[in-house]
XYZ file of C-alpha atoms in Angstrom:
200
model
C 102.360 87.127 146.232
C 101.084 90.678 146.659
C 102.276 93.368 144.271
C 104.683 96.103 145.337
C 102.932 98.982 143.580
C 100.021 100.025 141.382
C 101.904 102.859 139.673
C 105.612 102.438 139.033
C 108.261 105.027 139.875
C 106.223 107.295 142.126
C 105.600 107.804 145.825
C 102.488 105.703 146.311
C 100.450 105.334 149.497
C 98.079 102.495 150.283
C 95.022 103.145 152.476
C 92.495 100.972 154.265
C 90.079 101.254 157.171
C 88.840 99.127 160.063
C 85.605 99.280 162.051
C 83.213 100.415 159.380
C 80.577 97.790 160.189
C 80.637 98.208 163.966
C 77.918 99.258 166.378
C 80.409 100.908 168.740
C 83.750 102.640 168.682
C 85.591 104.742 166.126
C 86.592 103.939 162.585
C 90.355 103.758 162.096
C 92.253 104.123 158.831
C 95.914 103.765 157.998
C 98.157 105.013 155.224
C 101.438 103.293 154.335
C 104.203 104.212 151.900
C 106.735 101.504 151.081
C 109.786 101.698 148.837
C 108.771 100.934 145.217
C 110.744 97.681 145.250
C 109.478 96.501 148.646
C 108.841 92.778 149.094
C 107.267 90.896 151.998
C 105.817 87.443 151.462
C 104.118 87.459 154.881
C 101.902 90.482 154.290
C 98.257 89.795 153.494
C 94.757 91.090 154.092
C 94.488 91.527 157.872
C 91.341 89.369 157.956
C 93.401 86.403 156.719
C 95.911 86.668 159.585
C 95.850 85.699 163.247
C 95.944 88.401 165.886
C 99.473 87.349 166.854
C 100.680 87.520 163.246
C 99.065 90.941 162.750
C 100.862 92.304 165.821
C 104.179 90.892 164.600
C 103.690 92.362 161.154
C 102.717 95.755 162.583
C 106.220 96.174 164.003
C 107.748 95.099 160.689
C 105.553 97.481 158.695
C 106.420 100.428 160.920
C 110.108 99.611 160.581
C 110.095 99.101 156.813
C 107.738 101.867 155.680
C 109.069 105.136 154.309
C 106.148 106.702 156.168
C 102.983 105.482 157.877
C 100.160 107.001 159.890
C 96.792 106.202 161.451
C 93.683 108.401 161.295
C 90.680 108.153 163.618
C 87.066 109.327 163.440
C 85.077 108.745 166.622
C 81.492 107.556 166.957
C 80.121 111.067 167.495
C 81.610 112.266 164.216
C 80.344 109.106 162.514
C 76.820 109.938 163.672
C 77.133 113.444 162.194
C 78.586 112.643 158.780
C 77.717 108.909 158.284
C 80.073 105.957 158.263
C 81.053 106.176 154.598
C 82.182 109.798 154.882
C 83.811 108.983 158.222
C 85.851 106.244 156.553
C 87.068 108.710 153.925
C 87.839 111.302 156.606
C 89.851 108.792 158.629
C 91.923 108.004 155.533
C 92.432 111.712 154.846
C 93.569 112.222 158.441
C 96.041 109.375 158.069
C 97.451 110.847 154.843
C 97.637 114.278 156.523
C 100.110 112.881 159.041
C 102.536 111.294 156.580
C 106.049 112.720 156.638
C 106.253 112.277 152.860
C 103.668 113.671 150.427
C 102.351 110.883 148.180
C 102.078 111.269 144.423
C 99.433 108.567 144.052
C 96.887 106.954 146.390
C 95.508 103.422 146.214
C 92.505 102.620 148.379
C 90.865 99.339 149.309
C 87.282 99.193 148.056
C 85.340 100.861 145.285
C 84.826 104.420 146.576
C 86.968 107.257 147.856
C 86.714 111.011 148.270
C 89.524 112.855 146.502
C 92.358 114.015 148.741
C 93.654 117.425 147.649
C 94.760 117.079 144.012
C 96.500 113.737 144.362
C 95.355 111.119 141.820
C 93.925 107.918 143.242
C 92.650 104.486 142.285
C 90.180 102.296 144.160
C 91.002 98.594 144.193
C 88.312 96.085 145.169
C 89.859 93.590 147.602
C 93.036 95.620 147.342
C 94.210 94.404 150.757
C 94.776 91.033 149.100
C 96.517 92.501 146.049
C 98.910 95.286 147.069
C 101.457 95.344 149.873
C 100.800 98.926 150.970
C 97.030 98.377 151.246
C 97.557 95.094 153.116
C 99.901 96.892 155.496
C 97.353 99.679 155.998
C 94.671 97.093 156.776
C 96.925 95.551 159.430
C 97.763 98.875 161.079
C 94.149 100.063 161.090
C 92.913 96.749 162.472
C 95.522 96.331 165.213
C 95.379 99.903 166.498
C 91.588 99.834 166.559
C 91.568 96.439 168.300
C 93.922 97.784 170.970
C 91.564 100.704 171.583
C 88.487 98.472 171.816
C 90.351 96.229 174.275
C 90.890 99.307 176.462
C 87.208 100.250 176.245
C 86.275 96.705 177.230
C 87.798 97.333 180.650
C 85.205 100.087 181.204
C 82.250 98.225 179.688
C 82.887 94.468 179.940
C 79.234 93.475 179.470
C 79.454 94.238 175.739
C 82.357 91.807 175.236
C 84.313 94.267 173.097
C 87.542 92.419 173.853
C 86.153 89.659 171.654
C 83.787 91.345 169.176
C 85.649 94.708 168.892
C 82.301 96.503 168.596
C 80.891 94.390 165.785
C 77.230 93.276 165.992
C 77.584 89.825 167.512
C 74.635 88.241 169.292
C 76.235 88.829 172.704
C 76.834 92.483 171.880
C 73.262 93.027 170.730
C 71.820 91.269 173.779
C 73.953 93.533 175.998
C 72.580 96.595 174.193
C 69.063 95.301 174.786
C 69.751 94.644 178.476
C 72.020 97.582 179.371
C 71.368 100.203 176.697
C 73.919 102.232 174.744
C 77.182 103.683 176.010
C 78.791 106.969 175.026
C 80.879 104.936 172.560
C 77.980 103.439 170.613
C 76.986 104.817 167.222
C 73.486 106.217 167.552
C 72.705 106.452 163.863
C 73.174 103.445 161.631
C 72.682 102.652 157.983
C 69.738 100.388 157.203
C 71.775 97.199 157.563
C 72.995 98.098 161.040
C 69.525 99.250 162.028
C 68.229 95.788 161.235
C 71.033 94.232 163.243
C 70.226 96.457 166.194
C 66.520 95.600 166.058
C 67.349 92.485 168.086
C 65.062 90.153 166.178
C 66.540 86.957 167.542
């Protein structure tokens, strides 16, 4: 069972992002504050859940959270500041929107850029360890998926309704055949550059 908190007796927010490894679309991040004694046996890393279960849990998270918010950084901003900084910025934007100021931040992963003067801890695979991070992973994932589903209606050849902008073979073939859209990320880190090279 996931743990309720990292630091006891404080207002703690969990943060996670979705869409970092994509070729198209924005990166989304979410921030979630639960009561310190919150329990939910169904919450888990969003990648371990079905789409239906994620959508069901999203409603529960939004109902149960003391405060929650979603931050977005689009592909143009990603190209300007790089995907790592964009992920941090999306988390900062999510925290900015919270109705309650957190006293401590826990973030999925091993890196984070300090937000104001609030102490933080990075937790590797934190979305499988802490309820607030798991909840943030679900919110970020579901809201981003909804947005990519909408974009799919404009650009169906890229199959975003299925791949959500990730570098699947069908997505890369569509880029080769039809070029980039205004929603594609023009600059990529070395890993994504290799994926985009279309060496099938």
